[in-house]
mmCIF file with all atom_site columns, C-alpha atoms in Angstrom:
data_model
loop_
_atom_site.group_PDB
_atom_site.id
_atom_site.type_symbol
_atom_site.label_atom_id
_atom_site.label_alt_id
_atom_site.label_comp_id
_atom_site.label_asym_id
_atom_site.label_entity_id
_atom_site.label_seq_id
_atom_site.pdbx_PDB_ins_code
_atom_site.Cartn_x
_atom_site.Cartn_y
_atom_site.Cartn_z
_atom_site.occupancy
_atom_site.B_iso_or_equiv
_atom_site.pdbx_formal_charge
_atom_site.auth_seq_id
_atom_site.auth_comp_id
_atom_site.auth_asym_id
_atom_site.auth_atom_id
_atom_site.pdbx_PDB_model_num
ATOM 1   C CA . MET A 1 1   ? 30.121 11.690  15.221 1.00 84.00 ? 1   MET A CA 1
ATOM 2   C CA . ILE A 1 2   ? 26.359 12.104  14.734 1.00 87.00 ? 2   ILE A CA 1
ATOM 3   C CA . THR A 1 3   ? 26.783 11.762  10.979 1.00 88.00 ? 3   THR A CA 1
ATOM 4   C CA . VAL A 1 4   ? 28.736 8.515   11.359 1.00 88.00 ? 4   VAL A CA 1
ATOM 5   C CA . LEU A 1 5   ? 26.202 7.063   13.807 1.00 92.00 ? 5   LEU A CA 1
ATOM 6   C CA . LEU A 1 6   ? 23.309 8.026   11.532 1.00 93.00 ? 6   LEU A CA 1
ATOM 7   C CA . SER A 1 7   ? 25.046 6.446   8.540  1.00 91.00 ? 7   SER A CA 1
ATOM 8   C CA . MET A 1 8   ? 25.689 3.315   10.602 1.00 92.00 ? 8   MET A CA 1
ATOM 9   C CA . SER A 1 9   ? 22.011 3.104   11.520 1.00 94.00 ? 9   SER A CA 1
ATOM 10  C CA . ILE A 1 10  ? 20.791 3.502   7.939  1.00 93.00 ? 10  ILE A CA 1
ATOM 11  C CA . PHE A 1 11  ? 23.269 0.926   6.637  1.00 92.00 ? 11  PHE A CA 1
ATOM 12  C CA . ALA A 1 12  ? 22.447 -1.583  9.377  1.00 93.00 ? 12  ALA A CA 1
ATOM 13  C CA . LEU A 1 13  ? 18.671 -1.206  9.032  1.00 92.00 ? 13  LEU A CA 1
ATOM 14  C CA . ILE A 1 14  ? 18.724 -1.537  5.251  1.00 90.00 ? 14  ILE A CA 1
ATOM 15  C CA . GLY A 1 15  ? 20.875 -4.651  5.559  1.00 88.00 ? 15  GLY A CA 1
ATOM 16  C CA . ALA A 1 16  ? 18.552 -6.134  8.172  1.00 91.00 ? 16  ALA A CA 1
ATOM 17  C CA . ILE A 1 17  ? 15.202 -5.399  6.549  1.00 91.00 ? 17  ILE A CA 1
ATOM 18  C CA . THR A 1 18  ? 15.932 -6.479  2.966  1.00 87.00 ? 18  THR A CA 1
ATOM 19  C CA . PRO A 1 19  ? 14.765 -9.980  1.924  1.00 85.00 ? 19  PRO A CA 1
ATOM 20  C CA . GLY A 1 20  ? 17.041 -12.839 2.915  1.00 87.00 ? 20  GLY A CA 1
ATOM 21  C CA . PRO A 1 21  ? 16.991 -16.343 4.415  1.00 90.00 ? 21  PRO A CA 1
ATOM 22  C CA . VAL A 1 22  ? 16.431 -15.265 8.017  1.00 93.00 ? 22  VAL A CA 1
ATOM 23  C CA . ASN A 1 23  ? 13.600 -12.905 7.049  1.00 94.00 ? 23  ASN A CA 1
ATOM 24  C CA . ILE A 1 24  ? 11.896 -15.466 4.823  1.00 93.00 ? 24  ILE A CA 1
ATOM 25  C CA . ILE A 1 25  ? 11.914 -17.990 7.674  1.00 94.00 ? 25  ILE A CA 1
ATOM 26  C CA . ALA A 1 26  ? 10.578 -15.308 10.042 1.00 95.00 ? 26  ALA A CA 1
ATOM 27  C CA . THR A 1 27  ? 7.689  -14.542 7.671  1.00 95.00 ? 27  THR A CA 1
ATOM 28  C CA . SER A 1 28  ? 6.826  -18.204 7.284  1.00 93.00 ? 28  SER A CA 1
ATOM 29  C CA . SER A 1 29  ? 6.970  -18.790 11.044 1.00 94.00 ? 29  SER A CA 1
ATOM 30  C CA . GLY A 1 30  ? 4.944  -15.655 11.770 1.00 94.00 ? 30  GLY A CA 1
ATOM 31  C CA . ALA A 1 31  ? 2.227  -16.789 9.369  1.00 92.00 ? 31  ALA A CA 1
ATOM 32  C CA . THR A 1 32  ? 2.161  -20.331 10.747 1.00 89.00 ? 32  THR A CA 1
ATOM 33  C CA . PHE A 1 33  ? 2.789  -19.874 14.472 1.00 91.00 ? 33  PHE A CA 1
ATOM 34  C CA . GLY A 1 34  ? 2.314  -16.150 15.162 1.00 93.00 ? 34  GLY A CA 1
ATOM 35  C CA . PHE A 1 35  ? 4.773  -13.443 16.185 1.00 96.00 ? 35  PHE A CA 1
ATOM 36  C CA . VAL A 1 36  ? 5.325  -14.483 19.804 1.00 96.00 ? 36  VAL A CA 1
ATOM 37  C CA . ARG A 1 37  ? 6.318  -18.054 18.928 1.00 95.00 ? 37  ARG A CA 1
ATOM 38  C CA . THR A 1 38  ? 8.698  -16.671 16.286 1.00 96.00 ? 38  THR A CA 1
ATOM 39  C CA . LEU A 1 39  ? 10.594 -14.564 18.845 1.00 97.00 ? 39  LEU A CA 1
ATOM 40  C CA . PRO A 1 40  ? 13.180 -17.294 19.642 1.00 97.00 ? 40  PRO A CA 1
ATOM 41  C CA . HIS A 1 41  ? 14.159 -17.374 15.954 1.00 97.00 ? 41  HIS A CA 1
ATOM 42  C CA . ILE A 1 42  ? 14.366 -13.576 15.872 1.00 98.00 ? 42  ILE A CA 1
ATOM 43  C CA . LEU A 1 43  ? 16.516 -13.442 19.010 1.00 98.00 ? 43  LEU A CA 1
ATOM 44  C CA . GLY A 1 44  ? 18.785 -16.257 17.830 1.00 98.00 ? 44  GLY A CA 1
ATOM 45  C CA . ALA A 1 45  ? 19.440 -14.560 14.496 1.00 97.00 ? 45  ALA A CA 1
ATOM 46  C CA . THR A 1 46  ? 19.866 -11.138 16.107 1.00 98.00 ? 46  THR A CA 1
ATOM 47  C CA . ILE A 1 47  ? 22.335 -12.259 18.760 1.00 98.00 ? 47  ILE A CA 1
ATOM 48  C CA . SER A 1 48  ? 24.247 -14.328 16.211 1.00 97.00 ? 48  SER A CA 1
ATOM 49  C CA . TYR A 1 49  ? 24.640 -11.361 13.857 1.00 97.00 ? 49  TYR A CA 1
ATOM 50  C CA . THR A 1 50  ? 25.600 -9.054  16.714 1.00 97.00 ? 50  THR A CA 1
ATOM 51  C CA . LEU A 1 51  ? 28.377 -11.467 17.707 1.00 96.00 ? 51  LEU A CA 1
ATOM 52  C CA . ILE A 1 52  ? 29.537 -11.634 14.086 1.00 95.00 ? 52  ILE A CA 1
ATOM 53  C CA . VAL A 1 53  ? 29.820 -7.838  13.930 1.00 95.00 ? 53  VAL A CA 1
ATOM 54  C CA . PHE A 1 54  ? 31.738 -7.695  17.191 1.00 94.00 ? 54  PHE A CA 1
ATOM 55  C CA . ILE A 1 55  ? 34.259 -10.441 16.441 1.00 92.00 ? 55  ILE A CA 1
ATOM 56  C CA . VAL A 1 56  ? 34.811 -9.128  12.912 1.00 90.00 ? 56  VAL A CA 1
ATOM 57  C CA . GLY A 1 57  ? 35.498 -5.697  14.376 1.00 88.00 ? 57  GLY A CA 1
ATOM 58  C CA . ALA A 1 58  ? 37.748 -7.213  17.030 1.00 86.00 ? 58  ALA A CA 1
ATOM 59  C CA . GLY A 1 59  ? 40.115 -8.563  14.379 1.00 80.00 ? 59  GLY A CA 1
ATOM 60  C CA . LEU A 1 60  ? 38.554 -11.480 12.531 1.00 69.00 ? 60  LEU A CA 1
ATOM 61  C CA . ALA A 1 61  ? 38.030 -9.383  9.389  1.00 59.00 ? 61  ALA A CA 1
ATOM 62  C CA . GLN A 1 62  ? 41.718 -9.593  8.505  1.00 65.00 ? 62  GLN A CA 1
ATOM 63  C CA . LEU A 1 63  ? 41.756 -13.362 9.013  1.00 67.00 ? 63  LEU A CA 1
ATOM 64  C CA . LEU A 1 64  ? 38.730 -13.811 6.743  1.00 61.00 ? 64  LEU A CA 1
ATOM 65  C CA . SER A 1 65  ? 40.288 -11.589 4.082  1.00 63.00 ? 65  SER A CA 1
ATOM 66  C CA . ASN A 1 66  ? 43.495 -13.620 4.139  1.00 70.00 ? 66  ASN A CA 1
ATOM 67  C CA . THR A 1 67  ? 41.790 -17.037 4.178  1.00 71.00 ? 67  THR A CA 1
ATOM 68  C CA . PRO A 1 68  ? 39.020 -17.168 1.565  1.00 72.00 ? 68  PRO A CA 1
ATOM 69  C CA . GLN A 1 69  ? 38.702 -20.901 2.275  1.00 76.00 ? 69  GLN A CA 1
ATOM 70  C CA . VAL A 1 70  ? 36.817 -20.013 5.467  1.00 71.00 ? 70  VAL A CA 1
ATOM 71  C CA . THR A 1 71  ? 34.188 -18.118 3.465  1.00 68.00 ? 71  THR A CA 1
ATOM 72  C CA . GLU A 1 72  ? 34.000 -21.046 1.062  1.00 77.00 ? 72  GLU A CA 1
ATOM 73  C CA . ILE A 1 73  ? 33.350 -23.493 3.919  1.00 78.00 ? 73  ILE A CA 1
ATOM 74  C CA . LEU A 1 74  ? 30.680 -21.164 5.343  1.00 72.00 ? 74  LEU A CA 1
ATOM 75  C CA . LYS A 1 75  ? 29.048 -20.996 1.931  1.00 77.00 ? 75  LYS A CA 1
ATOM 76  C CA . TYR A 1 76  ? 28.523 -24.744 1.656  1.00 83.00 ? 76  TYR A CA 1
ATOM 77  C CA . LEU A 1 77  ? 27.646 -25.351 5.304  1.00 81.00 ? 77  LEU A CA 1
ATOM 78  C CA . GLY A 1 78  ? 25.149 -22.487 5.221  1.00 77.00 ? 78  GLY A CA 1
ATOM 79  C CA . SER A 1 79  ? 23.638 -23.627 1.936  1.00 81.00 ? 79  SER A CA 1
ATOM 80  C CA . GLY A 1 80  ? 23.093 -27.135 3.279  1.00 85.00 ? 80  GLY A CA 1
ATOM 81  C CA . PHE A 1 81  ? 21.423 -25.888 6.443  1.00 83.00 ? 81  PHE A CA 1
ATOM 82  C CA . LEU A 1 82  ? 19.210 -23.421 4.563  1.00 81.00 ? 82  LEU A CA 1
ATOM 83  C CA . LEU A 1 83  ? 18.103 -26.129 2.141  1.00 86.00 ? 83  LEU A CA 1
ATOM 84  C CA . TYR A 1 84  ? 17.127 -28.235 5.147  1.00 86.00 ? 84  TYR A CA 1
ATOM 85  C CA . MET A 1 85  ? 15.084 -25.301 6.500  1.00 82.00 ? 85  MET A CA 1
ATOM 86  C CA . ALA A 1 86  ? 13.505 -24.777 3.061  1.00 85.00 ? 86  ALA A CA 1
ATOM 87  C CA . TYR A 1 87  ? 12.409 -28.420 3.042  1.00 87.00 ? 87  TYR A CA 1
ATOM 88  C CA . LYS A 1 88  ? 10.971 -28.099 6.565  1.00 83.00 ? 88  LYS A CA 1
ATOM 89  C CA . ILE A 1 89  ? 8.955  -25.040 5.537  1.00 82.00 ? 89  ILE A CA 1
ATOM 90  C CA . ALA A 1 90  ? 7.739  -26.436 2.214  1.00 84.00 ? 90  ALA A CA 1
ATOM 91  C CA . SER A 1 91  ? 6.624  -29.713 3.805  1.00 82.00 ? 91  SER A CA 1
ATOM 92  C CA . ALA A 1 92  ? 4.924  -28.146 6.846  1.00 73.00 ? 92  ALA A CA 1
ATOM 93  C CA . ARG A 1 93  ? 1.417  -29.452 7.600  1.00 65.00 ? 93  ARG A CA 1
ATOM 94  C CA . SER A 1 94  ? -1.526 -27.328 6.549  1.00 56.00 ? 94  SER A CA 1
ATOM 95  C CA . ASP A 1 95  ? -4.207 -28.384 9.013  1.00 50.00 ? 95  ASP A CA 1
ATOM 96  C CA . ASN A 1 96  ? -4.342 -26.142 12.090 1.00 50.00 ? 96  ASN A CA 1
ATOM 97  C CA . ASN A 1 97  ? -4.572 -29.105 14.474 1.00 46.00 ? 97  ASN A CA 1
ATOM 98  C CA . GLU A 1 98  ? -1.642 -30.826 12.809 1.00 46.00 ? 98  GLU A CA 1
ATOM 99  C CA . ILE A 1 99  ? 0.394  -27.641 13.110 1.00 49.00 ? 99  ILE A CA 1
ATOM 100 C CA . ALA A 1 100 ? -0.329 -27.474 16.814 1.00 45.00 ? 100 ALA A CA 1
ATOM 101 C CA . GLU A 1 101 ? 0.477  -31.130 17.439 1.00 48.00 ? 101 GLU A CA 1
ATOM 102 C CA . ASP A 1 102 ? 3.235  -32.047 15.006 1.00 52.00 ? 102 ASP A CA 1
ATOM 103 C CA . SER A 1 103 ? 5.032  -28.841 14.033 1.00 70.00 ? 103 SER A CA 1
ATOM 104 C CA . THR A 1 104 ? 7.222  -26.473 15.971 1.00 83.00 ? 104 THR A CA 1
ATOM 105 C CA . PRO A 1 105 ? 8.377  -22.965 15.102 1.00 87.00 ? 105 PRO A CA 1
ATOM 106 C CA . PRO A 1 106 ? 12.072 -22.380 14.425 1.00 90.00 ? 106 PRO A CA 1
ATOM 107 C CA . ILE A 1 107 ? 13.893 -22.205 17.746 1.00 92.00 ? 107 ILE A CA 1
ATOM 108 C CA . PHE A 1 108 ? 16.739 -19.984 18.976 1.00 96.00 ? 108 PHE A CA 1
ATOM 109 C CA . ILE A 1 109 ? 19.480 -22.238 17.613 1.00 95.00 ? 109 ILE A CA 1
ATOM 110 C CA . HIS A 1 110 ? 17.854 -22.318 14.154 1.00 93.00 ? 110 HIS A CA 1
ATOM 111 C CA . GLY A 1 111 ? 17.938 -18.528 13.959 1.00 95.00 ? 111 GLY A CA 1
ATOM 112 C CA . ALA A 1 112 ? 21.511 -18.423 15.239 1.00 96.00 ? 112 ALA A CA 1
ATOM 113 C CA . LEU A 1 113 ? 22.689 -21.020 12.715 1.00 94.00 ? 113 LEU A CA 1
ATOM 114 C CA . CYS A 1 114 ? 20.849 -19.390 9.799  1.00 92.00 ? 114 CYS A CA 1
ATOM 115 C CA . GLN A 1 115 ? 22.690 -16.167 10.507 1.00 93.00 ? 115 GLN A CA 1
ATOM 116 C CA . GLY A 1 116 ? 26.018 -17.607 11.603 1.00 91.00 ? 116 GLY A CA 1
ATOM 117 C CA . LEU A 1 117 ? 26.347 -19.925 8.580  1.00 89.00 ? 117 LEU A CA 1
ATOM 118 C CA . ASN A 1 118 ? 25.282 -17.263 6.086  1.00 85.00 ? 118 ASN A CA 1
ATOM 119 C CA . PRO A 1 119 ? 28.434 -15.956 4.348  1.00 80.00 ? 119 PRO A CA 1
ATOM 120 C CA . LYS A 1 120 ? 26.567 -12.814 3.296  1.00 80.00 ? 120 LYS A CA 1
ATOM 121 C CA . ALA A 1 121 ? 26.084 -11.917 6.958  1.00 88.00 ? 121 ALA A CA 1
ATOM 122 C CA . TRP A 1 122 ? 29.852 -12.077 7.398  1.00 86.00 ? 122 TRP A CA 1
ATOM 123 C CA . LEU A 1 123 ? 30.529 -10.053 4.248  1.00 83.00 ? 123 LEU A CA 1
ATOM 124 C CA . VAL A 1 124 ? 28.001 -7.354  5.177  1.00 86.00 ? 124 VAL A CA 1
ATOM 125 C CA . SER A 1 125 ? 29.444 -7.119  8.675  1.00 89.00 ? 125 SER A CA 1
ATOM 126 C CA . MET A 1 126 ? 32.961 -6.826  7.229  1.00 86.00 ? 126 MET A CA 1
ATOM 127 C CA . SER A 1 127 ? 31.798 -4.024  4.931  1.00 86.00 ? 127 SER A CA 1
ATOM 128 C CA . GLY A 1 128 ? 30.129 -2.162  7.781  1.00 89.00 ? 128 GLY A CA 1
ATOM 129 C CA . VAL A 1 129 ? 33.100 -2.550  10.113 1.00 89.00 ? 129 VAL A CA 1
ATOM 130 C CA . SER A 1 130 ? 35.521 -1.424  7.393  1.00 85.00 ? 130 SER A CA 1
ATOM 131 C CA . VAL A 1 131 ? 33.530 1.706   6.573  1.00 86.00 ? 131 VAL A CA 1
ATOM 132 C CA . PHE A 1 132 ? 32.213 2.769   9.967  1.00 89.00 ? 132 PHE A CA 1
ATOM 133 C CA . VAL A 1 133 ? 34.794 1.457   12.445 1.00 88.00 ? 133 VAL A CA 1
ATOM 134 C CA . MET A 1 134 ? 38.208 0.904   10.891 1.00 82.00 ? 134 MET A CA 1
ATOM 135 C CA . ALA A 1 135 ? 38.039 4.129   8.898  1.00 81.00 ? 135 ALA A CA 1
ATOM 136 C CA . GLN A 1 136 ? 37.765 6.186   12.109 1.00 83.00 ? 136 GLN A CA 1
ATOM 137 C CA . PRO A 1 137 ? 40.760 7.567   14.055 1.00 86.00 ? 137 PRO A CA 1
ATOM 138 C CA . GLU A 1 138 ? 42.537 4.788   15.954 1.00 80.00 ? 138 GLU A CA 1
ATOM 139 C CA . THR A 1 139 ? 41.727 6.333   19.329 1.00 86.00 ? 139 THR A CA 1
ATOM 140 C CA . THR A 1 140 ? 37.979 6.076   18.651 1.00 89.00 ? 140 THR A CA 1
ATOM 141 C CA . THR A 1 141 ? 37.695 2.639   17.016 1.00 86.00 ? 141 THR A CA 1
ATOM 142 C CA . SER A 1 142 ? 36.670 0.908   20.256 1.00 89.00 ? 142 SER A CA 1
ATOM 143 C CA . PHE A 1 143 ? 33.826 3.377   20.756 1.00 93.00 ? 143 PHE A CA 1
ATOM 144 C CA . TYR A 1 144 ? 32.620 3.046   17.167 1.00 92.00 ? 144 TYR A CA 1
ATOM 145 C CA . LEU A 1 145 ? 32.837 -0.753  17.291 1.00 92.00 ? 145 LEU A CA 1
ATOM 146 C CA . LEU A 1 146 ? 30.648 -0.849  20.399 1.00 95.00 ? 146 LEU A CA 1
ATOM 147 C CA . ALA A 1 147 ? 28.263 1.671   18.826 1.00 95.00 ? 147 ALA A CA 1
ATOM 148 C CA . TYR A 1 148 ? 28.046 -0.298  15.587 1.00 95.00 ? 148 TYR A CA 1
ATOM 149 C CA . THR A 1 149 ? 27.549 -3.555  17.495 1.00 96.00 ? 149 THR A CA 1
ATOM 150 C CA . PHE A 1 150 ? 24.644 -2.055  19.470 1.00 97.00 ? 150 PHE A CA 1
ATOM 151 C CA . ILE A 1 151 ? 23.106 -0.480  16.363 1.00 97.00 ? 151 ILE A CA 1
ATOM 152 C CA . SER A 1 152 ? 23.403 -3.824  14.558 1.00 97.00 ? 152 SER A CA 1
ATOM 153 C CA . PHE A 1 153 ? 21.569 -5.574  17.397 1.00 98.00 ? 153 PHE A CA 1
ATOM 154 C CA . VAL A 1 154 ? 18.671 -3.107  17.344 1.00 97.00 ? 154 VAL A CA 1
ATOM 155 C CA . SER A 1 155 ? 18.462 -2.964  13.540 1.00 97.00 ? 155 SER A CA 1
ATOM 156 C CA . CYS A 1 156 ? 18.591 -6.730  13.149 1.00 97.00 ? 156 CYS A CA 1
ATOM 157 C CA . PHE A 1 157 ? 15.891 -7.293  15.759 1.00 98.00 ? 157 PHE A CA 1
ATOM 158 C CA . VAL A 1 158 ? 13.642 -4.649  14.176 1.00 97.00 ? 158 VAL A CA 1
ATOM 159 C CA . GLY A 1 159 ? 14.275 -5.831  10.612 1.00 96.00 ? 159 GLY A CA 1
ATOM 160 C CA . ILE A 1 160 ? 13.493 -9.494  11.288 1.00 97.00 ? 160 ILE A CA 1
ATOM 161 C CA . SER A 1 161 ? 10.535 -8.578  13.504 1.00 98.00 ? 161 SER A CA 1
ATOM 162 C CA . VAL A 1 162 ? 8.960  -6.594  10.661 1.00 97.00 ? 162 VAL A CA 1
ATOM 163 C CA . TRP A 1 163 ? 8.942  -9.718  8.499  1.00 96.00 ? 163 TRP A CA 1
ATOM 164 C CA . ALA A 1 164 ? 7.559  -11.854 11.323 1.00 97.00 ? 164 ALA A CA 1
ATOM 165 C CA . VAL A 1 165 ? 4.779  -9.306  11.893 1.00 97.00 ? 165 VAL A CA 1
ATOM 166 C CA . ILE A 1 166 ? 3.951  -9.339  8.175  1.00 95.00 ? 166 ILE A CA 1
ATOM 167 C CA . GLY A 1 167 ? 3.622  -13.112 8.403  1.00 94.00 ? 167 GLY A CA 1
ATOM 168 C CA . HIS A 1 168 ? 1.464  -12.800 11.517 1.00 94.00 ? 168 HIS A CA 1
ATOM 169 C CA . LEU A 1 169 ? -0.829 -10.279 9.790  1.00 93.00 ? 169 LEU A CA 1
ATOM 170 C CA . ILE A 1 170 ? -1.504 -12.576 6.841  1.00 91.00 ? 170 ILE A CA 1
ATOM 171 C CA . LYS A 1 171 ? -2.134 -15.571 9.103  1.00 85.00 ? 171 LYS A CA 1
ATOM 172 C CA . GLY A 1 172 ? -5.907 -15.123 8.805  1.00 83.00 ? 172 GLY A CA 1
ATOM 173 C CA . LEU A 1 173 ? -5.689 -15.344 5.014  1.00 84.00 ? 173 LEU A CA 1
ATOM 174 C CA . LEU A 1 174 ? -4.118 -18.787 5.330  1.00 78.00 ? 174 LEU A CA 1
ATOM 175 C CA . ALA A 1 175 ? -6.917 -20.408 7.336  1.00 74.00 ? 175 ALA A CA 1
ATOM 176 C CA . GLN A 1 176 ? -7.829 -22.620 4.390  1.00 80.00 ? 176 GLN A CA 1
ATOM 177 C CA . PRO A 1 177 ? -5.495 -25.643 4.094  1.00 81.00 ? 177 PRO A CA 1
ATOM 178 C CA . ARG A 1 178 ? -4.906 -25.102 0.370  1.00 85.00 ? 178 ARG A CA 1
ATOM 179 C CA . ARG A 1 179 ? -3.715 -21.551 0.946  1.00 84.00 ? 179 ARG A CA 1
ATOM 180 C CA . GLN A 1 180 ? -1.461 -22.669 3.785  1.00 81.00 ? 180 GLN A CA 1
ATOM 181 C CA . ILE A 1 181 ? 0.069  -25.406 1.625  1.00 84.00 ? 181 ILE A CA 1
ATOM 182 C CA . LEU A 1 182 ? 0.643  -22.961 -1.237 1.00 88.00 ? 182 LEU A CA 1
ATOM 183 C CA . PHE A 1 183 ? 2.160  -20.378 1.104  1.00 87.00 ? 183 PHE A CA 1
ATOM 184 C CA . ASN A 1 184 ? 4.491  -22.943 2.680  1.00 84.00 ? 184 ASN A CA 1
ATOM 185 C CA . ARG A 1 185 ? 5.689  -24.148 -0.697 1.00 89.00 ? 185 ARG A CA 1
ATOM 186 C CA . VAL A 1 186 ? 6.231  -20.631 -2.006 1.00 90.00 ? 186 VAL A CA 1
ATOM 187 C CA . MET A 1 187 ? 8.238  -19.682 1.090  1.00 87.00 ? 187 MET A CA 1
ATOM 188 C CA . GLY A 1 188 ? 10.281 -22.881 0.821  1.00 87.00 ? 188 GLY A CA 1
ATOM 189 C CA . PHE A 1 189 ? 10.940 -22.100 -2.843 1.00 90.00 ? 189 PHE A CA 1
ATOM 190 C CA . LEU A 1 190 ? 11.995 -18.524 -2.057 1.00 87.00 ? 190 LEU A CA 1
ATOM 191 C CA . LEU A 1 191 ? 14.349 -19.769 0.633  1.00 84.00 ? 191 LEU A CA 1
ATOM 192 C CA . SER A 1 192 ? 15.838 -22.201 -1.886 1.00 88.00 ? 192 SER A CA 1
ATOM 193 C CA . LEU A 1 193 ? 16.405 -19.284 -4.263 1.00 86.00 ? 193 LEU A CA 1
ATOM 194 C CA . THR A 1 194 ? 18.427 -17.493 -1.595 1.00 78.00 ? 194 THR A CA 1
ATOM 195 C CA . VAL A 1 195 ? 20.625 -20.601 -1.414 1.00 80.00 ? 195 VAL A CA 1
ATOM 196 C CA . LEU A 1 196 ? 21.281 -20.295 -5.152 1.00 81.00 ? 196 LEU A CA 1
ATOM 197 C CA . SER A 1 197 ? 22.249 -16.655 -4.663 1.00 76.00 ? 197 SER A CA 1
ATOM 198 C CA . ILE A 1 198 ? 24.704 -17.706 -1.940 1.00 71.00 ? 198 ILE A CA 1
ATOM 199 C CA . LEU A 1 199 ? 26.223 -20.447 -4.101 1.00 75.00 ? 199 LEU A CA 1
ATOM 200 C CA . PHE A 1 200 ? 26.604 -18.400 -7.276 1.00 76.00 ? 200 PHE A CA 1
ATOM 201 C CA . GLU A 1 201 ? 27.133 -14.814 -6.109 1.00 64.00 ? 201 GLU A CA 1
ATOM 202 C CA . VAL A 1 202 ? 29.363 -15.058 -3.021 1.00 48.00 ? 202 VAL A CA 1
#
């Protein structure tokens, strides 16, 4: 049991902390608005992914496997939303006063949608559930599903928070408007690249 739980934790943390759309947005928001104001985005994405893991483990995995059209729909909906977020980041104001008055950090629903419309989040959750839950004896699957759901919540929150903290730490380096503009455009570009990976790899 300990070995399975440890493997779950490693898998979940690696999946959560590697670069991806949610983490790129968290870094950008952390650098622009600070860690505390990025928390709604972090919580939205974390709760969304936790729900994905649970409903996949509760039986949705089979439905998704049998209906690839659902994944296809998610791919295009998610790509459209992420491109919108990339535009918002790349076009964010650079002046500190303008940021305070005209811009807002990503809110809870933005984080939830970024995660919920990301087909890779569904595929990773299906992989984790298949390996760590469905492969266990039938009498223990409920326990392992709850364990994996909890571990996914903690790992996702920690993973996204790390990126938001990194953004917060470099905030001082972006005090000059030119640097802030460059940073925003780079982050918007990187987020756009993740959309290409979704469109051409999933």
